Amino acid sequence: MELQLELKSQSGARRLLPSPAKLMVNTLMLLFTASCIIPLLWIGYSSLKTQAEFANNILSLPGAPQFGNYLEAIKITNMLQLSWNSTRVTLLSVIGITAISFVTGYITARLDFKGKKAMIFYYLFGMLVPIHALLVPIYLLFKNFGLADEWYTLIIPYIAFNLSLPIMLVSSYVVGIPREIEEAAAIDGLSFSGTMFRIIFPIAVPVLTTVAILQFFSCWNEFSFALVLLKDESLRTVPLGMSYFKSQHSTNYPQLMAGMVLSMLPVTLIYFTFSSRIIAGVMSGAVKG
């Protein structure tokens, strides 16, 4: 009896101990997490240092916190104007992406038509094309058609280049919705568009919320198109505003990092507020697909 108890306790201890493979995976994930968090912490406390403290030792903690760096960052960049520009462009882009991805995703999930596979491949191919390879032709196209340096300039490429993933998410989500719901709506006399917007749209709200939040992050943080297509300073977005801290001979890094912290605040607050909904929406789309 004692031998059996000893064997059971040993087997239980073995189960409690992680296997070498799990230990290696957990270690790698811990290192990856640290590599993401440590730079953010460094930016946070470096934004409270004086320029002399930062130049003397970039890793040391600040002596007396310099919260004035944030006030200077707001003044130098005209942060309110930058934030308004980014908010306007981002919200309109997110609305356009969400609406188009819902309609397109529903159609690809429910209808069979000639060229459907080609259209799906076209959207999937859009995920493989590097944006930076298209900056020059897009700049020339916008310049020739008079679309550059307008308040709506960035909305066009933001919508066009952010449709692939949302369409795939919506399509995989809609596939998992029972067709009987739409058949019952058709029997009741509801049209195709009525079924799509009055029946399917409320059901697809979780995945559409995920799409909207993810695309908010993408559009708010976008830099390349804003740099190439906008020359008017009054139209610049928050990421472009970080260039105001760089002069010809020096850069005020603590003020730059204060500006970076301010630019990250909206997306950080949104992420921590809706993180569970983002994960739930992605997972529900994956499971239903």
PDB file of C-alpha atoms in Angstrom:
ATOM      1  CA  MET A   1       0.000   0.000   0.000  1.00  0.00           C
ATOM      2  CA  GLU A   2       2.790   2.390   0.916  1.00  0.00           C
ATOM      3  CA  LEU A   3       4.570   1.495  -2.329  1.00  0.00           C
ATOM      4  CA  GLN A   4       1.448   2.355  -4.354  1.00  0.00           C
ATOM      5  CA  LEU A   5       1.080   5.679  -2.572  1.00  0.00           C
ATOM      6  CA  GLU A   6       4.737   6.468  -3.212  1.00  0.00           C
ATOM      7  CA  LEU A   7       4.378   5.620  -6.911  1.00  0.00           C
ATOM      8  CA  LYS A   8       1.262   7.791  -7.177  1.00  0.00           C
ATOM      9  CA  SER A   9       2.995  10.713  -5.481  1.00  0.00           C
ATOM     10  CA  GLN A  10       5.974  10.365  -7.852  1.00  0.00           C
ATOM     11  CA  SER A  11       3.724  10.257 -10.918  1.00  0.00           C
ATOM     12  CA  GLY A  12       1.817  13.298  -9.623  1.00  0.00           C
ATOM     13  CA  ALA A  13       5.088  15.150  -9.114  1.00  0.00           C
ATOM     14  CA  ARG A  14       6.122  14.321 -12.683  1.00  0.00           C
ATOM     15  CA  ARG A  15       2.843  15.744 -13.978  1.00  0.00           C
ATOM     16  CA  LEU A  16       3.413  18.942 -12.026  1.00  0.00           C
ATOM     17  CA  LEU A  17       6.897  19.412 -13.460  1.00  0.00           C
ATOM     18  CA  PRO A  18       6.849  20.970 -16.933  1.00  0.00           C
ATOM     19  CA  SER A  19       8.372  19.045 -19.786  1.00  0.00           C
ATOM     20  CA  PRO A  20      11.553  20.439 -21.398  1.00  0.00           C
ATOM     21  CA  ALA A  21       9.581  21.450 -24.495  1.00  0.00           C
ATOM     22  CA  LYS A  22       6.994  23.375 -22.457  1.00  0.00           C
ATOM     23  CA  LEU A  23       9.720  24.987 -20.375  1.00  0.00           C
ATOM     24  CA  MET A  24      11.511  26.140 -23.527  1.00  0.00           C
ATOM     25  CA  VAL A  25       8.308  27.535 -25.053  1.00  0.00           C
ATOM     26  CA  ASN A  26       7.399  29.356 -21.823  1.00  0.00           C
ATOM     27  CA  THR A  27      10.910  30.798 -21.593  1.00  0.00           C
ATOM     28  CA  LEU A  28      10.768  32.038 -25.167  1.00  0.00           C
ATOM     29  CA  MET A  29       7.340  33.591 -24.587  1.00  0.00           C
ATOM     30  CA  LEU A  30       8.615  35.258 -21.409  1.00  0.00           C
ATOM     31  CA  LEU A  31      11.587  36.710 -23.292  1.00  0.00           C
ATOM     32  CA  PHE A  32       9.304  37.889 -26.085  1.00  0.00           C
ATOM     33  CA  THR A  33       6.959  39.541 -23.580  1.00  0.00           C
ATOM     34  CA  ALA A  34       9.886  41.250 -21.860  1.00  0.00           C
ATOM     35  CA  SER A  35      11.186  42.506 -25.220  1.00  0.00           C
ATOM     36  CA  CYS A  36       7.807  44.191 -25.798  1.00  0.00           C
ATOM     37  CA  ILE A  37       7.283  45.629 -22.309  1.00  0.00           C
ATOM     38  CA  ILE A  38      10.787  46.836 -21.422  1.00  0.00           C
ATOM     39  CA  PRO A  39      11.057  49.356 -24.315  1.00  0.00           C
ATOM     40  CA  LEU A  40       7.690  50.846 -23.321  1.00  0.00           C
ATOM     41  CA  LEU A  41       8.810  51.224 -19.712  1.00  0.00           C
ATOM     42  CA  TRP A  42      12.075  52.779 -20.907  1.00  0.00           C
ATOM     43  CA  ILE A  43      10.206  55.306 -23.054  1.00  0.00           C
ATOM     44  CA  GLY A  44       7.924  56.100 -20.121  1.00  0.00           C
ATOM     45  CA  TYR A  45      10.581  56.946 -17.556  1.00  0.00           C
ATOM     46  CA  SER A  46      12.947  58.509 -20.119  1.00  0.00           C
ATOM     47  CA  SER A  47      10.226  61.027 -20.955  1.00  0.00           C
ATOM     48  CA  LEU A  48      10.609  62.358 -17.398  1.00  0.00           C
ATOM     49  CA  LYS A  49      14.357  63.032 -17.657  1.00  0.00           C
ATOM     50  CA  THR A  50      16.223  66.175 -18.579  1.00  0.00           C
ATOM     51  CA  GLN A  51      18.167  66.186 -21.821  1.00  0.00           C
ATOM     52  CA  ALA A  52      21.438  66.222 -19.847  1.00  0.00           C
ATOM     53  CA  GLU A  53      20.380  63.169 -17.803  1.00  0.00           C
ATOM     54  CA  PHE A  54      19.440  61.296 -20.947  1.00  0.00           C
ATOM     55  CA  ALA A  55      22.716  62.170 -22.671  1.00  0.00           C
ATOM     56  CA  ASN A  56      24.714  61.124 -19.601  1.00  0.00           C
ATOM     57  CA  ASN A  57      23.044  57.703 -19.207  1.00  0.00           C
ATOM     58  CA  ILE A  58      20.141  56.582 -21.369  1.00  0.00           C
ATOM     59  CA  LEU A  59      19.242  53.689 -19.039  1.00  0.00           C
ATOM     60  CA  SER A  60      19.276  55.447 -15.666  1.00  0.00           C
ATOM     61  CA  LEU A  61      16.123  56.489 -13.862  1.00  0.00           C
ATOM     62  CA  PRO A  62      15.229  60.197 -13.777  1.00  0.00           C
ATOM     63  CA  GLY A  63      16.369  62.223 -10.803  1.00  0.00           C
ATOM     64  CA  ALA A  64      13.488  64.683 -10.467  1.00  0.00           C
ATOM     65  CA  PRO A  65      10.580  63.850 -12.843  1.00  0.00           C
ATOM     66  CA  GLN A  66      10.270  66.509 -15.540  1.00  0.00           C
ATOM     67  CA  PHE A  67       6.550  66.585 -16.314  1.00  0.00           C
ATOM     68  CA  GLY A  68       7.187  69.808 -18.198  1.00  0.00           C
ATOM     69  CA  ASN A  69       8.423  67.658 -21.081  1.00  0.00           C
ATOM     70  CA  TYR A  70       4.795  66.764 -21.786  1.00  0.00           C
ATOM     71  CA  LEU A  71       3.719  70.400 -21.869  1.00  0.00           C
ATOM     72  CA  GLU A  72       6.605  71.228 -24.206  1.00  0.00           C
ATOM     73  CA  ALA A  73       5.716  68.260 -26.407  1.00  0.00           C
ATOM     74  CA  ILE A  74       2.131  69.509 -26.721  1.00  0.00           C
ATOM     75  CA  LYS A  75       3.327  73.016 -27.617  1.00  0.00           C
ATOM     76  CA  ILE A  76       6.052  71.970 -30.061  1.00  0.00           C
ATOM     77  CA  THR A  77       3.907  69.544 -32.025  1.00  0.00           C
ATOM     78  CA  ASN A  78       0.573  71.362 -31.710  1.00  0.00           C
ATOM     79  CA  MET A  79      -0.707  68.038 -30.409  1.00  0.00           C
ATOM     80  CA  LEU A  80      -4.361  69.072 -30.387  1.00  0.00           C
ATOM     81  CA  GLN A  81      -4.323  69.740 -34.140  1.00  0.00           C
ATOM     82  CA  LEU A  82      -2.394  66.535 -34.832  1.00  0.00           C
ATOM     83  CA  SER A  83      -4.819  64.541 -32.692  1.00  0.00           C
ATOM     84  CA  TRP A  84      -7.816  66.030 -34.481  1.00  0.00           C
ATOM     85  CA  ASN A  85      -6.320  65.185 -37.889  1.00  0.00           C
ATOM     86  CA  SER A  86      -5.537  61.620 -36.823  1.00  0.00           C
ATOM     87  CA  THR A  87      -8.952  61.152 -35.211  1.00  0.00           C
ATOM     88  CA  ARG A  88     -10.836  62.401 -38.279  1.00  0.00           C
ATOM     89  CA  VAL A  89      -8.866  60.295 -40.741  1.00  0.00           C
ATOM     90  CA  THR A  90      -8.879  57.213 -38.518  1.00  0.00           C
ATOM     91  CA  LEU A  91     -12.598  57.237 -37.693  1.00  0.00           C
ATOM     92  CA  LEU A  92     -13.700  57.785 -41.304  1.00  0.00           C
ATOM     93  CA  SER A  93     -11.292  55.103 -42.503  1.00  0.00           C
ATOM     94  CA  VAL A  94     -12.505  52.630 -39.876  1.00  0.00           C
ATOM     95  CA  ILE A  95     -16.144  53.271 -40.799  1.00  0.00           C
ATOM     96  CA  GLY A  96     -15.353  52.707 -44.480  1.00  0.00           C
ATOM     97  CA  ILE A  97     -13.311  49.554 -43.807  1.00  0.00           C
ATOM     98  CA  THR A  98     -15.957  48.082 -41.512  1.00  0.00           C
ATOM     99  CA  ALA A  99     -18.835  48.766 -43.924  1.00  0.00           C
ATOM    100  CA  ILE A 100     -17.046  47.461 -47.029  1.00  0.00           C
ATOM    101  CA  SER A 101     -15.629  44.403 -45.271  1.00  0.00           C
ATOM    102  CA  PHE A 102     -19.071  43.476 -43.908  1.00  0.00           C
ATOM    103  CA  VAL A 103     -20.807  43.691 -47.293  1.00  0.00           C
ATOM    104  CA  THR A 104     -17.982  41.970 -49.174  1.00  0.00           C
ATOM    105  CA  GLY A 105     -17.465  39.321 -46.506  1.00  0.00           C
ATOM    106  CA  TYR A 106     -21.175  38.500 -46.453  1.00  0.00           C
ATOM    107  CA  ILE A 107     -21.367  38.240 -50.241  1.00  0.00           C
ATOM    108  CA  THR A 108     -18.306  35.982 -50.492  1.00  0.00           C
ATOM    109  CA  ALA A 109     -19.642  33.774 -47.704  1.00  0.00           C
ATOM    110  CA  ARG A 110     -23.184  33.377 -48.984  1.00  0.00           C
ATOM    111  CA  LEU A 111     -23.251  33.803 -52.762  1.00  0.00           C
ATOM    112  CA  ASP A 112     -21.756  31.647 -55.499  1.00  0.00           C
ATOM    113  CA  PHE A 113     -20.896  33.597 -58.633  1.00  0.00           C
ATOM    114  CA  LYS A 114     -18.406  33.575 -61.458  1.00  0.00           C
ATOM    115  CA  GLY A 115     -15.065  35.015 -60.399  1.00  0.00           C
ATOM    116  CA  LYS A 116     -15.644  34.476 -56.676  1.00  0.00           C
ATOM    117  CA  LYS A 117     -12.411  32.536 -56.208  1.00  0.00           C
ATOM    118  CA  ALA A 118     -10.485  35.146 -58.183  1.00  0.00           C
ATOM    119  CA  MET A 119     -11.905  37.906 -55.982  1.00  0.00           C
ATOM    120  CA  ILE A 120     -10.977  36.045 -52.790  1.00  0.00           C
ATOM    121  CA  PHE A 121      -7.469  35.451 -54.146  1.00  0.00           C
ATOM    122  CA  TYR A 122      -7.241  39.149 -55.007  1.00  0.00           C
ATOM    123  CA  TYR A 123      -7.978  40.153 -51.427  1.00  0.00           C
ATOM    124  CA  LEU A 124      -5.610  37.515 -50.045  1.00  0.00           C
ATOM    125  CA  PHE A 125      -2.900  38.754 -52.406  1.00  0.00           C
ATOM    126  CA  GLY A 126      -3.344  42.214 -50.934  1.00  0.00           C
ATOM    127  CA  MET A 127      -2.028  40.872 -47.626  1.00  0.00           C
ATOM    128  CA  LEU A 128       1.227  39.832 -49.304  1.00  0.00           C
ATOM    129  CA  VAL A 129       2.064  43.053 -51.147  1.00  0.00           C
ATOM    130  CA  PRO A 130       4.438  45.299 -49.140  1.00  0.00           C
ATOM    131  CA  ILE A 131       3.030  48.792 -48.826  1.00  0.00           C
ATOM    132  CA  HIS A 132       6.434  50.425 -49.155  1.00  0.00           C
ATOM    133  CA  ALA A 133       6.818  49.008 -52.658  1.00  0.00           C
ATOM    134  CA  LEU A 134       3.745  50.992 -53.742  1.00  0.00           C
ATOM    135  CA  LEU A 135       4.529  54.356 -52.172  1.00  0.00           C
ATOM    136  CA  VAL A 136       6.090  55.909 -55.294  1.00  0.00           C
ATOM    137  CA  PRO A 137       3.350  54.896 -57.780  1.00  0.00           C
ATOM    138  CA  ILE A 138       0.635  55.917 -55.306  1.00  0.00           C
ATOM    139  CA  TYR A 139       2.303  59.294 -54.779  1.00  0.00           C
ATOM    140  CA  LEU A 140       2.480  59.895 -58.542  1.00  0.00           C
ATOM    141  CA  LEU A 141      -1.128  58.779 -58.963  1.00  0.00           C
ATOM    142  CA  PHE A 142      -2.409  61.075 -56.214  1.00  0.00           C
ATOM    143  CA  LYS A 143      -0.309  63.988 -57.457  1.00  0.00           C
ATOM    144  CA  ASN A 144      -1.526  63.673 -61.060  1.00  0.00           C
ATOM    145  CA  PHE A 145      -5.177  63.440 -60.012  1.00  0.00           C
ATOM    146  CA  GLY A 146      -4.936  66.278 -57.480  1.00  0.00           C
ATOM    147  CA  LEU A 147      -5.712  64.067 -54.490  1.00  0.00           C
ATOM    148  CA  ALA A 148      -2.602  64.851 -52.442  1.00  0.00           C
ATOM    149  CA  ASP A 149      -2.528  67.335 -49.567  1.00  0.00           C
ATOM    150  CA  GLU A 150      -6.257  67.189 -48.829  1.00  0.00           C
ATOM    151  CA  TRP A 151      -7.983  66.369 -45.563  1.00  0.00           C
ATOM    152  CA  TYR A 152      -9.355  63.164 -47.144  1.00  0.00           C
ATOM    153  CA  THR A 153      -6.096  62.109 -48.832  1.00  0.00           C
ATOM    154  CA  LEU A 154      -5.140  59.417 -46.337  1.00  0.00           C
ATOM    155  CA  ILE A 155      -8.626  57.915 -46.108  1.00  0.00           C
ATOM    156  CA  ILE A 156      -8.395  56.447 -49.617  1.00  0.00           C
ATOM    157  CA  PRO A 157      -5.220  54.329 -49.163  1.00  0.00           C
ATOM    158  CA  TYR A 158      -6.127  53.474 -45.569  1.00  0.00           C
ATOM    159  CA  ILE A 159      -9.362  51.869 -46.710  1.00  0.00           C
ATOM    160  CA  ALA A 160      -7.887  50.270 -49.820  1.00  0.00           C
ATOM    161  CA  PHE A 161      -4.923  48.657 -48.088  1.00  0.00           C
ATOM    162  CA  ASN A 162      -6.728  47.487 -44.948  1.00  0.00           C
ATOM    163  CA  LEU A 163      -9.573  45.460 -46.433  1.00  0.00           C
ATOM    164  CA  SER A 164      -7.966  42.030 -46.851  1.00  0.00           C
ATOM    165  CA  LEU A 165      -7.878  40.801 -43.255  1.00  0.00           C
ATOM    166  CA  PRO A 166     -11.278  42.274 -42.250  1.00  0.00           C
ATOM    167  CA  ILE A 167     -12.989  40.647 -45.238  1.00  0.00           C
ATOM    168  CA  MET A 168     -11.493  37.261 -44.364  1.00  0.00           C
ATOM    169  CA  LEU A 169     -12.565  37.625 -40.723  1.00  0.00           C
ATOM    170  CA  VAL A 170     -16.123  38.624 -41.605  1.00  0.00           C
ATOM    171  CA  SER A 171     -16.439  35.933 -44.275  1.00  0.00           C
ATOM    172  CA  SER A 172     -15.262  33.164 -41.927  1.00  0.00           C
ATOM    173  CA  TYR A 173     -17.654  34.438 -39.245  1.00  0.00           C
ATOM    174  CA  VAL A 174     -20.684  34.586 -41.552  1.00  0.00           C
ATOM    175  CA  VAL A 175     -20.023  31.042 -42.815  1.00  0.00           C
ATOM    176  CA  GLY A 176     -20.706  29.801 -39.296  1.00  0.00           C
ATOM    177  CA  ILE A 177     -24.120  31.495 -39.086  1.00  0.00           C
ATOM    178  CA  PRO A 178     -26.908  28.983 -39.846  1.00  0.00           C
ATOM    179  CA  ARG A 179     -28.546  29.571 -43.222  1.00  0.00           C
ATOM    180  CA  GLU A 180     -31.912  28.724 -41.715  1.00  0.00           C
ATOM    181  CA  ILE A 181     -32.027  32.209 -40.195  1.00  0.00           C
ATOM    182  CA  GLU A 182     -31.835  33.816 -43.640  1.00  0.00           C
ATOM    183  CA  GLU A 183     -34.266  31.309 -45.134  1.00  0.00           C
ATOM    184  CA  ALA A 184     -36.812  32.171 -42.445  1.00  0.00           C
ATOM    185  CA  ALA A 185     -36.301  35.870 -43.173  1.00  0.00           C
ATOM    186  CA  ALA A 186     -36.828  35.254 -46.903  1.00  0.00           C
ATOM    187  CA  ILE A 187     -40.060  33.365 -46.191  1.00  0.00           C
ATOM    188  CA  ASP A 188     -41.245  36.382 -44.210  1.00  0.00           C
ATOM    189  CA  GLY A 189     -40.640  38.526 -47.295  1.00  0.00           C
ATOM    190  CA  LEU A 190     -37.387  40.209 -46.295  1.00  0.00           C
ATOM    191  CA  SER A 191     -35.151  41.212 -49.205  1.00  0.00           C
ATOM    192  CA  PHE A 192     -31.508  40.241 -49.618  1.00  0.00           C
ATOM    193  CA  SER A 193     -30.251  43.610 -48.399  1.00  0.00           C
ATOM    194  CA  GLY A 194     -32.802  43.611 -45.587  1.00  0.00           C
ATOM    195  CA  THR A 195     -31.595  40.198 -44.438  1.00  0.00           C
ATOM    196  CA  MET A 196     -27.988  41.318 -44.602  1.00  0.00           C
ATOM    197  CA  PHE A 197     -28.416  44.503 -42.590  1.00  0.00           C
ATOM    198  CA  ARG A 198     -31.352  43.690 -40.305  1.00  0.00           C
ATOM    199  CA  ILE A 199     -30.643  40.020 -39.516  1.00  0.00           C
ATOM    200  CA  ILE A 200     -26.952  39.234 -40.133  1.00  0.00           C
ATOM    201  CA  PHE A 201     -25.463  42.592 -39.155  1.00  0.00           C
ATOM    202  CA  PRO A 202     -26.563  42.403 -35.472  1.00  0.00           C
ATOM    203  CA  ILE A 203     -25.259  38.833 -35.278  1.00  0.00           C
ATOM    204  CA  ALA A 204     -21.909  39.873 -36.770  1.00  0.00           C
ATOM    205  CA  VAL A 205     -21.379  42.775 -34.349  1.00  0.00           C
ATOM    206  CA  PRO A 206     -18.657  40.906 -32.350  1.00  0.00           C
ATOM    207  CA  VAL A 207     -16.410  40.349 -35.362  1.00  0.00           C
ATOM    208  CA  LEU A 208     -17.145  43.828 -36.741  1.00  0.00           C
ATOM    209  CA  THR A 209     -16.133  45.324 -33.397  1.00  0.00           C
ATOM    210  CA  THR A 210     -12.871  43.403 -33.606  1.00  0.00           C
ATOM    211  CA  VAL A 211     -12.313  44.643 -37.150  1.00  0.00           C
ATOM    212  CA  ALA A 212     -12.986  48.249 -36.144  1.00  0.00           C
ATOM    213  CA  ILE A 213     -10.603  48.161 -33.171  1.00  0.00           C
ATOM    214  CA  LEU A 214      -7.772  46.475 -35.084  1.00  0.00           C
ATOM    215  CA  GLN A 215      -8.081  48.905 -37.967  1.00  0.00           C
ATOM    216  CA  PHE A 216      -8.158  51.831 -35.558  1.00  0.00           C
ATOM    217  CA  PHE A 217      -4.716  50.762 -34.363  1.00  0.00           C
ATOM    218  CA  SER A 218      -3.458  50.365 -37.924  1.00  0.00           C
ATOM    219  CA  CYS A 219      -4.723  53.727 -39.185  1.00  0.00           C
ATOM    220  CA  TRP A 220      -3.764  55.721 -36.089  1.00  0.00           C
ATOM    221  CA  ASN A 221      -0.163  54.485 -36.154  1.00  0.00           C
ATOM    222  CA  GLU A 222       0.345  54.634 -39.944  1.00  0.00           C
ATOM    223  CA  PHE A 223       3.350  56.705 -40.984  1.00  0.00           C
ATOM    224  CA  SER A 224       4.479  55.926 -44.554  1.00  0.00           C
ATOM    225  CA  PHE A 225       1.455  57.171 -46.510  1.00  0.00           C
ATOM    226  CA  ALA A 226       1.138  60.226 -44.269  1.00  0.00           C
ATOM    227  CA  LEU A 227       4.795  61.101 -44.862  1.00  0.00           C
ATOM    228  CA  VAL A 228       4.617  60.754 -48.642  1.00  0.00           C
ATOM    229  CA  LEU A 229       1.156  62.150 -49.403  1.00  0.00           C
ATOM    230  CA  LEU A 230       0.967  65.084 -46.967  1.00  0.00           C
ATOM    231  CA  LYS A 231       3.153  68.178 -47.249  1.00  0.00           C
ATOM    232  CA  ASP A 232       0.794  70.662 -45.607  1.00  0.00           C
ATOM    233  CA  GLU A 233       1.715  70.834 -41.908  1.00  0.00           C
ATOM    234  CA  SER A 234      -1.863  71.650 -40.921  1.00  0.00           C
ATOM    235  CA  LEU A 235      -2.924  68.208 -42.189  1.00  0.00           C
ATOM    236  CA  ARG A 236      -0.216  66.161 -40.508  1.00  0.00           C
ATOM    237  CA  THR A 237      -1.140  63.279 -38.217  1.00  0.00           C
ATOM    238  CA  VAL A 238       0.266  62.317 -34.813  1.00  0.00           C
ATOM    239  CA  PRO A 239       3.030  59.962 -36.077  1.00  0.00           C
ATOM    240  CA  LEU A 240       4.338  62.716 -38.367  1.00  0.00           C
ATOM    241  CA  GLY A 241       4.343  65.171 -35.471  1.00  0.00           C
ATOM    242  CA  MET A 242       7.204  63.275 -33.851  1.00  0.00           C
ATOM    243  CA  SER A 243       9.538  64.744 -36.481  1.00  0.00           C
ATOM    244  CA  TYR A 244       9.155  68.204 -34.893  1.00  0.00           C
ATOM    245  CA  PHE A 245      11.565  67.220 -32.126  1.00  0.00           C
ATOM    246  CA  LYS A 246      14.439  66.699 -34.541  1.00  0.00           C
ATOM    247  CA  SER A 247      16.505  69.754 -35.423  1.00  0.00           C
ATOM    248  CA  GLN A 248      19.421  70.010 -37.837  1.00  0.00           C
ATOM    249  CA  HIS A 249      22.087  69.291 -35.223  1.00  0.00           C
ATOM    250  CA  SER A 250      20.342  67.675 -32.249  1.00  0.00           C
ATOM    251  CA  THR A 251      17.222  65.936 -30.995  1.00  0.00           C
ATOM    252  CA  ASN A 252      15.541  66.473 -27.644  1.00  0.00           C
ATOM    253  CA  TYR A 253      14.927  62.821 -26.833  1.00  0.00           C
ATOM    254  CA  PRO A 254      13.060  63.241 -23.512  1.00  0.00           C
ATOM    255  CA  GLN A 255      10.547  65.569 -25.184  1.00  0.00           C
ATOM    256  CA  LEU A 256      10.369  63.202 -28.164  1.00  0.00           C
ATOM    257  CA  MET A 257       9.548  60.319 -25.835  1.00  0.00           C
ATOM    258  CA  ALA A 258       6.965  62.441 -24.041  1.00  0.00           C
ATOM    259  CA  GLY A 259       5.336  63.007 -27.432  1.00  0.00           C
ATOM    260  CA  MET A 260       5.498  59.273 -28.127  1.00  0.00           C
ATOM    261  CA  VAL A 261       3.766  58.528 -24.829  1.00  0.00           C
ATOM    262  CA  LEU A 262       1.006  61.008 -25.682  1.00  0.00           C
ATOM    263  CA  SER A 263       0.612  59.485 -29.150  1.00  0.00           C
ATOM    264  CA  MET A 264       0.304  55.988 -27.660  1.00  0.00           C
ATOM    265  CA  LEU A 265      -2.293  56.891 -25.038  1.00  0.00           C
ATOM    266  CA  PRO A 266      -5.437  56.590 -27.248  1.00  0.00           C
ATOM    267  CA  VAL A 267      -4.562  53.185 -28.702  1.00  0.00           C
ATOM    268  CA  THR A 268      -3.368  51.921 -25.315  1.00  0.00           C
ATOM    269  CA  LEU A 269      -6.606  52.910 -23.601  1.00  0.00           C
ATOM    270  CA  ILE A 270      -8.682  51.394 -26.387  1.00  0.00           C
ATOM    271  CA  TYR A 271      -6.687  48.166 -26.310  1.00  0.00           C
ATOM    272  CA  PHE A 272      -6.987  47.634 -22.566  1.00  0.00           C
ATOM    273  CA  THR A 273     -10.678  48.549 -22.697  1.00  0.00           C
ATOM    274  CA  PHE A 274     -11.553  46.179 -25.540  1.00  0.00           C
ATOM    275  CA  SER A 275      -8.791  43.545 -25.363  1.00  0.00           C
ATOM    276  CA  SER A 276     -11.167  40.757 -24.328  1.00  0.00           C
ATOM    277  CA  ARG A 277     -13.559  41.692 -27.136  1.00  0.00           C
ATOM    278  CA  ILE A 278     -10.731  41.682 -29.689  1.00  0.00           C
ATOM    279  CA  ILE A 279      -9.643  38.182 -28.687  1.00  0.00           C
ATOM    280  CA  ALA A 280     -13.239  36.918 -28.544  1.00  0.00           C
ATOM    281  CA  GLY A 281     -14.006  38.312 -32.003  1.00  0.00           C
ATOM    282  CA  VAL A 282     -10.924  36.805 -33.625  1.00  0.00           C
ATOM    283  CA  MET A 283     -11.417  33.440 -31.939  1.00  0.00           C
ATOM    284  CA  SER A 284     -15.128  33.304 -32.781  1.00  0.00           C
ATOM    285  CA  GLY A 285     -14.321  33.984 -36.434  1.00  0.00           C
ATOM    286  CA  ALA A 286     -11.652  31.297 -36.414  1.00  0.00           C
ATOM    287  CA  VAL A 287     -13.873  28.716 -34.708  1.00  0.00           C
ATOM    288  CA  LYS A 288     -16.847  29.432 -36.919  1.00  0.00           C
ATOM    289  CA  GLY A 289     -14.631  29.320 -40.030  1.00  0.00           C
TER     290      GLY A 289
END
